[in-house]
Coordinates of C-alpha atoms in Angstrom, one line a residue:
X1 CA -24.5 17.3 -8.2
X2 CA -21.0 15.4 -8.9
X3 CA -22.3 11.4 -8.0
X4 CA -19.4 9.2 -7.7
X5 CA -19.1 5.4 -7.3
X6 CA -16.2 3.5 -5.6
X7 CA -15.7 0.4 -6.5
X8 CA -13.6 -2.1 -4.2
X9 CA -13.9 -5.1 -2.6
X10 CA -14.1 -3.4 1.0
X11 CA -14.0 0.3 2.6
X12 CA -13.0 0.2 5.8
X13 CA -10.8 2.9 7.8
X14 CA -6.8 1.8 8.1
X15 CA -4.5 1.2 5.4
X16 CA -4.1 -0.9 2.4
X17 CA -7.1 -0.3 -0.8
X18 CA -9.8 -0.4 1.9
X19 CA -8.4 2.4 3.9
X20 CA -7.1 4.4 0.6
X21 CA -11.3 4.4 -0.9
X22 CA -12.2 5.0 2.7
X23 CA -10.2 8.2 3.2
X24 CA -11.1 9.4 -0.6
X25 CA -15.2 8.7 0.2
X26 CA -14.8 10.9 3.2
X27 CA -13.2 13.6 1.6
X28 CA -15.2 13.4 -1.6
X29 CA -18.6 13.8 0.5
X30 CA -16.9 16.9 2.5
X31 CA -16.4 18.3 -0.8
X32 CA -20.2 18.1 -1.7
X33 CA -20.1 15.1 -3.8
X34 CA -23.3 12.1 -3.4
X35 CA -20.8 8.9 -3.1
X36 CA -22.1 5.3 -3.2
X37 CA -19.9 2.0 -2.9
X38 CA -20.2 -1.2 -4.6
X39 CA -18.3 -3.8 -2.6
X40 CA -18.6 -7.2 -2.2
X41 CA -21.6 -7.0 0.1
X42 CA -23.3 -4.7 -2.2
X43 CA -22.3 -7.0 -4.8
X44 CA -24.2 -9.8 -2.7
X45 CA -21.3 -11.9 -1.7
X46 CA -21.7 -13.0 1.9
X47 CA -18.9 -14.0 3.9
X48 CA -18.0 -17.8 4.4
X49 CA -18.4 -19.4 8.0
X50 CA -14.9 -18.8 9.8
X51 CA -13.3 -22.1 10.2
X52 CA -10.4 -20.4 11.8
X53 CA -7.9 -17.9 11.3
X54 CA -5.2 -20.4 9.4
X55 CA -2.5 -18.6 7.1
X56 CA -3.9 -21.4 3.8
X57 CA -7.6 -20.6 5.0
X58 CA -7.0 -16.6 4.3
X59 CA -5.3 -17.2 1.2
X60 CA -8.4 -19.4 -0.2
X61 CA -10.9 -17.2 1.1
X62 CA -8.9 -14.2 -0.6
X63 CA -8.7 -16.4 -3.8
X64 CA -12.3 -17.3 -4.1
X65 CA -13.2 -13.4 -3.8
X66 CA -10.6 -12.3 -6.3
X67 CA -12.1 -14.5 -9.0
X68 CA -16.0 -13.8 -7.8
X69 CA -15.3 -9.9 -7.4
X70 CA -13.7 -10.1 -10.8
X71 CA -16.3 -12.2 -12.4
X72 CA -20.0 -12.2 -10.7
X73 CA -19.2 -8.9 -9.3
X74 CA -18.1 -7.8 -12.6
X75 CA -21.6 -8.3 -14.6
X76 CA -23.1 -7.1 -10.8
X77 CA -21.5 -3.7 -11.0
X78 CA -22.3 -3.2 -14.4
X79 CA -25.7 -3.5 -13.6
X80 CA -25.0 -1.2 -10.7
X81 CA -23.8 1.7 -12.8
X82 CA -26.3 1.4 -15.6
X83 CA -28.9 2.5 -12.7
X84 CA -27.1 5.3 -12.5
X85 CA -25.8 6.7 -15.8
X86 CA -24.5 10.3 -14.2
X87 CA -22.5 9.0 -11.7
X88 CA -18.5 8.6 -12.4
X89 CA -17.2 5.3 -11.2
X90 CA -13.5 4.8 -9.6
X91 CA -12.6 1.0 -9.5
X92 CA -9.7 0.2 -7.1
X93 CA -9.9 -3.6 -7.5
X94 CA -10.6 -6.7 -9.5
X95 CA -14.1 -5.5 -11.3
X96 CA -13.4 -5.1 -15.1
X97 CA -16.0 -2.0 -15.2
X98 CA -16.1 1.7 -14.1
X99 CA -14.9 4.8 -15.6
X100 CA -11.4 5.1 -13.8
X101 CA -9.3 2.6 -12.5
X102 CA -6.7 3.0 -9.9
X103 CA -3.8 0.8 -10.2
X104 CA -2.5 -0.2 -6.6
X105 CA -0.1 -2.5 -7.8
X106 CA 1.3 -4.9 -10.8
X107 CA 0.9 -8.6 -10.3
X108 CA 3.3 -9.4 -12.6
X109 CA 6.2 -6.9 -11.3
X110 CA 5.6 -8.0 -7.7
X111 CA 6.7 -11.2 -8.7
X112 CA 9.5 -10.9 -11.0
X113 CA 10.7 -8.8 -7.8
X114 CA 10.3 -11.6 -5.6
X115 CA 12.5 -13.9 -8.2
X116 CA 11.7 -16.9 -10.0
X117 CA 8.8 -15.4 -11.9
X118 CA 7.8 -18.1 -14.1
X119 CA 7.3 -20.9 -11.5
X120 CA 5.5 -18.5 -8.8
X121 CA 2.8 -17.5 -11.7
X122 CA 2.2 -21.3 -12.9
X123 CA 1.9 -22.3 -9.3
X124 CA -1.1 -20.2 -8.2
X125 CA -4.0 -20.5 -10.7
X126 CA -5.2 -17.1 -9.3
X127 CA -2.1 -15.6 -10.3
X128 CA -2.6 -16.5 -14.0
X129 CA -6.3 -15.5 -13.8
X130 CA -5.2 -12.0 -12.5
X131 CA -2.6 -11.9 -15.1
X132 CA -4.8 -12.6 -18.2
X133 CA -7.8 -10.3 -16.5
X134 CA -5.6 -7.4 -16.1
X135 CA -4.1 -7.9 -19.9
X136 CA -7.6 -7.2 -20.7
X137 CA -8.3 -4.4 -18.4
X138 CA -5.2 -2.3 -19.5
X139 CA -5.4 -3.2 -23.4
X140 CA -9.1 -3.2 -23.8
X141 CA -11.9 -0.8 -23.6
X142 CA -12.8 -1.1 -20.0
X143 CA -11.9 2.0 -18.7
X144 CA -11.7 5.9 -20.1
X145 CA -9.0 6.5 -17.8
X146 CA -6.0 4.6 -15.3
X147 CA -4.6 6.0 -12.4
X148 CA -1.1 5.2 -11.4
X149 CA 0.1 6.1 -7.9
X150 CA 3.4 6.9 -8.9
X151 CA 5.6 8.4 -12.1
X152 CA 7.7 5.0 -12.1
X153 CA 4.3 2.8 -12.3
X154 CA 2.8 4.5 -14.8
X155 CA 6.1 3.9 -16.6
X156 CA 6.2 0.1 -15.8
X157 CA 2.7 -0.4 -16.8
X158 CA 3.7 0.6 -20.1
X159 CA 6.5 -1.8 -19.9
X160 CA 4.6 -4.7 -18.5
X161 CA 1.3 -3.9 -21.1
X162 CA 3.2 -2.5 -24.2
X163 CA 0.0 -0.6 -25.1
X164 CA -2.4 0.9 -22.7
X165 CA -5.5 2.1 -24.3
X166 CA -6.7 4.2 -21.4
X167 CA -4.9 8.0 -20.9
X168 CA -2.7 7.2 -17.5
X169 CA -2.9 9.9 -14.7
X170 CA -0.5 10.4 -11.8
X171 CA -2.2 10.5 -8.8
X172 CA -0.5 9.5 -5.9
X173 CA -2.0 8.1 -2.3
X174 CA -2.2 10.5 0.6
X175 CA -2.4 10.4 4.5
X176 CA -4.3 11.7 7.3
X177 CA -1.9 14.0 8.5
X178 CA -4.0 14.4 12.0
X179 CA -3.8 10.7 12.6
X180 CA -0.6 10.5 11.6
X181 CA 1.7 13.0 13.8
X182 CA 5.0 13.6 15.7
X183 CA 4.3 11.9 19.1
X184 CA 4.4 14.1 22.1
X185 CA 7.2 13.2 24.7
X186 CA 4.6 11.5 27.3
X187 CA 3.1 9.3 23.9
X188 CA 6.9 8.4 22.9
X189 CA 7.7 7.3 26.1
X190 CA 4.5 5.6 26.5
X191 CA 4.9 3.9 22.6
X192 CA 8.8 2.4 23.6
X193 CA 7.3 1.3 27.2
X194 CA 4.8 -0.9 25.6
X195 CA 7.5 -3.0 23.7
X196 CA 10.1 -2.8 26.3
X197 CA 12.7 -0.2 24.7
X198 CA 14.9 2.1 26.5
X199 CA 14.6 5.8 25.6
X200 CA 18.1 6.2 24.8
X201 CA 18.0 3.5 22.1
X202 CA 17.6 4.1 18.4
X203 CA 14.6 2.3 17.1
X204 CA 14.3 1.5 13.4
X205 CA 10.8 0.2 12.6
X206 CA 9.8 -2.4 9.8
X207 CA 6.2 -2.4 8.9
X208 CA 4.6 -5.2 5.7
X209 CA 3.6 -8.4 5.4
X210 CA 5.8 -9.6 2.9
X211 CA 9.3 -10.1 4.3
X212 CA 11.1 -11.0 1.6
X213 CA 9.8 -8.5 -0.8
X214 CA 9.9 -5.3 1.5
X215 CA 13.2 -6.5 2.4
X216 CA 13.3 -7.9 5.9
X217 CA 16.4 -10.1 5.8
X218 CA 18.2 -7.3 4.4
X219 CA 17.7 -5.3 7.2
X220 CA 18.3 -8.2 9.5
X221 CA 21.7 -8.6 7.8
X222 CA 22.4 -5.0 8.0
X223 CA 22.0 -4.9 11.9
X224 CA 25.9 -5.7 12.8
X225 CA 26.7 -2.4 11.4
X226 CA 24.2 -0.5 13.3
X227 CA 25.6 -1.5 16.5
X228 CA 23.1 1.2 18.2
X229 CA 19.9 0.0 16.8
X230 CA 17.0 -2.1 17.7
X231 CA 14.7 -3.4 15.3
X232 CA 11.0 -3.4 15.6
X233 CA 9.3 -5.8 13.1
X234 CA 5.5 -5.1 12.5
X235 CA 3.3 -8.0 10.9
X236 CA 4.2 -11.3 9.5
X237 CA 2.8 -14.6 10.1
X238 CA 4.0 -17.1 13.0
X239 CA 5.5 -18.9 10.2
X240 CA 7.3 -16.2 8.9
X241 CA 8.5 -14.6 12.1
X242 CA 10.2 -17.9 13.7
X243 CA 12.2 -18.1 10.3
X244 CA 13.2 -14.3 10.9
X245 CA 14.0 -14.9 14.7
X246 CA 16.1 -17.3 13.7
X247 CA 18.1 -15.6 11.3
X248 CA 18.4 -13.0 14.2
X249 CA 19.6 -15.9 16.4
X250 CA 22.3 -16.9 13.7
X251 CA 23.5 -13.1 12.9
X252 CA 24.0 -12.6 16.5
X253 CA 21.2 -9.6 16.5
X254 CA 18.1 -11.2 18.2
X255 CA 18.5 -9.0 21.4
X256 CA 18.1 -6.3 19.0
X257 CA 15.1 -7.1 17.1
X258 CA 11.6 -7.4 18.5
X259 CA 8.9 -9.0 16.5
X260 CA 5.2 -7.6 17.9
X261 CA 3.0 -8.9 15.3
X262 CA 0.4 -7.7 13.1
X263 CA -1.6 -4.9 14.6
X264 CA -4.4 -2.8 13.0
X265 CA -2.6 0.4 13.8
X266 CA 0.5 1.2 13.2
X267 CA 1.2 4.8 15.3
X268 CA 2.3 3.4 18.6
X269 CA 5.1 1.7 16.6
X270 CA 6.1 4.9 14.3
X271 CA 6.1 6.8 17.5
X272 CA 8.3 4.6 19.5
X273 CA 10.8 5.0 16.3
X274 CA 13.2 6.7 15.1
X275 CA 13.2 6.0 11.5
X276 CA 11.2 3.5 9.4
X277 CA 13.2 0.8 7.2
X278 CA 11.6 -0.1 4.1
X279 CA 14.5 -1.8 1.3
X280 CA 11.7 -3.1 -0.9
X281 CA 12.3 -5.0 -4.6
X282 CA 9.2 -4.0 -5.9
X283 CA 6.1 -1.1 -3.9
X284 CA 3.6 0.3 -6.4
X285 CA 3.1 2.9 -3.4
X286 CA 3.4 2.1 0.2
X287 CA 1.2 3.6 2.5
X288 CA 3.5 3.5 5.3
X289 CA 6.0 5.4 3.9
X290 CA 3.9 8.6 4.4
X291 CA 2.7 7.2 7.6
X292 CA 6.1 7.1 8.6
X293 CA 7.1 10.9 7.1
X294 CA 4.1 12.1 8.8
X295 CA 5.3 10.8 12.1
X296 CA 8.2 12.7 11.6
X297 CA 10.6 9.6 11.1
X298 CA 13.2 10.0 8.1
X299 CA 12.9 6.8 5.8
X300 CA 15.4 4.7 4.8
X301 CA 14.2 3.2 1.7
X302 CA 15.1 1.6 -2.1
X303 CA 14.5 3.1 -5.3
X304 CA 10.9 1.9 -5.8
X305 CA 7.6 2.8 -6.1
X306 CA 6.9 6.0 -3.7
X307 CA 10.1 6.6 -2.0
X308 CA 12.2 8.5 -5.2
X309 CA 9.0 11.0 -5.3
X310 CA 9.4 10.9 -1.7
X311 CA 12.5 10.5 -0.1
X312 CA 15.6 13.7 -0.6
X313 CA 18.7 12.1 0.5
X314 CA 20.1 13.2 3.2
X315 CA 17.1 15.5 3.8
X316 CA 14.1 13.7 5.2
X317 CA 16.2 9.9 4.8
X318 CA 18.3 8.0 2.6
X319 CA 17.7 6.4 -0.5
X320 CA 19.6 2.7 -0.6
X321 CA 20.6 0.2 -2.4
X322 CA 18.9 -3.1 -2.1
X323 CA 21.7 -5.1 -0.1
X324 CA 22.2 -5.4 3.2
X325 CA 25.9 -3.1 3.6
X326 CA 23.9 -0.3 2.2
X327 CA 21.1 -0.5 4.7
X328 CA 23.1 -1.6 7.8
X329 CA 25.8 1.9 7.0
X330 CA 22.7 4.0 6.6
X331 CA 20.7 3.2 9.9
X332 CA 24.3 3.6 11.7
X333 CA 24.5 6.8 10.5
X334 CA 20.8 8.2 11.8
X335 CA 21.8 6.6 14.8
X336 CA 25.0 8.9 15.0
X337 CA 22.9 11.6 13.8
X338 CA 20.9 14.3 15.4
X339 CA 17.5 14.0 13.5
X340 CA 15.8 17.3 14.6
X341 CA 16.3 18.6 10.9
X342 CA 15.4 15.4 9.2
X343 CA 12.2 15.0 11.2
X344 CA 10.9 18.3 10.5
X345 CA 11.7 17.6 6.6
X346 CA 10.2 14.4 6.8
X347 CA 6.9 16.2 8.4
X348 CA 6.6 18.9 5.9
X349 CA 6.7 16.3 2.9
X350 CA 3.9 14.6 4.3
X351 CA 1.9 17.6 4.8
X352 CA 2.1 18.2 0.3
X353 CA -0.1 15.0 0.4
X354 CA -2.7 15.0 3.1
X355 CA -6.0 13.4 1.8
X356 CA -8.2 16.7 1.0
X357 CA -5.2 17.7 -2.0
X358 CA -5.0 14.3 -3.0
X359 CA -8.9 14.0 -3.2
X360 CA -8.8 17.2 -5.0
X361 CA -6.9 15.8 -8.1
X362 CA -9.0 12.9 -8.3
X363 CA -12.5 15.0 -8.1
X364 CA -10.3 17.1 -11.2
X365 CA -10.2 13.9 -13.0
X366 CA -13.9 12.9 -12.1
X367 CA -15.3 16.4 -13.6
X368 CA -13.0 16.2 -17.0
X369 CA -14.4 12.8 -17.6
X370 CA -18.2 13.9 -16.6
X371 CA -17.7 17.2 -18.9
X372 CA -16.4 15.0 -21.4
X373 CA -19.8 12.7 -21.4
X374 CA -22.2 15.8 -21.6
X375 CA -20.4 16.6 -24.6
X376 CA -20.9 13.5 -26.2
X377 CA -24.3 13.4 -25.2

């Protein structure tokens, strides 16, 4: 029987890396594999006593976890795996151990996309630590295989490190097509009522916590070109929201922007919307693109990360240049269009990336690594 160990700081339902690991765990088990976890909990990391949920406090705790899991966690993970010699291990974050490493994003690429690369790197010691750690990861013999989430990310890995010793396999993230689905009329009306939006308005939704990198300022700046569109913004800290609200007021579009804060479940906001807009500077594989498509939303996105693989321009959304005019013009075009065909095409695209299909591709890789190990024994 196939035994798989997933190494990741946390595993839980939802979005992000933790949600990816959770979905894979569920599908591996459904396929008959024995699945184990090695998380911060199994590594023996105890959560610190809460001192309030401030932005700085959360960043500091996150930084401590990265360093701890990369160092102490690596040593303990190797010991954990040594006790399970028959297992094939999949590492998602931090730890320098595991047969397979899944690259959920390149720090250097993200920092370059945000601008002032050198300053951003040196002002945060954790960034320098992560860059050195990942150079060891990709150029050394830590892993037997690397998974990149898109073909573009596979190319960027080589551009960034010059040489990646382990072979690179492209396996995208998936989406829960049962949870993320088009709403019926009552669900859509209820979702809109909850955020006080009339049924006749065209709604674009932005989902993200990094406003600058993901392009929220460009969306707000583009809204004067799309006068029939209301923007709903999901995510962001209170300080980020205040700054973005000020920008919206200066541009005269504040009455068409709703900031709803951070929510664990994006479904109600996707159900309330007519399109997702995400003009990012860098993405490894934005799960929200798939989630929006699965809900039947055409997507307006820049040509980064997963978007070029997912979006067929004019069929299930639009690929745009990273400037306000391009974003605003496409939103205006969608506002003036019958979206029926685009909605159907969006849903059909997402169905090709259901989690059972993505897990099958991982299991094929796992079986090939297991066979290779047995052949050497």
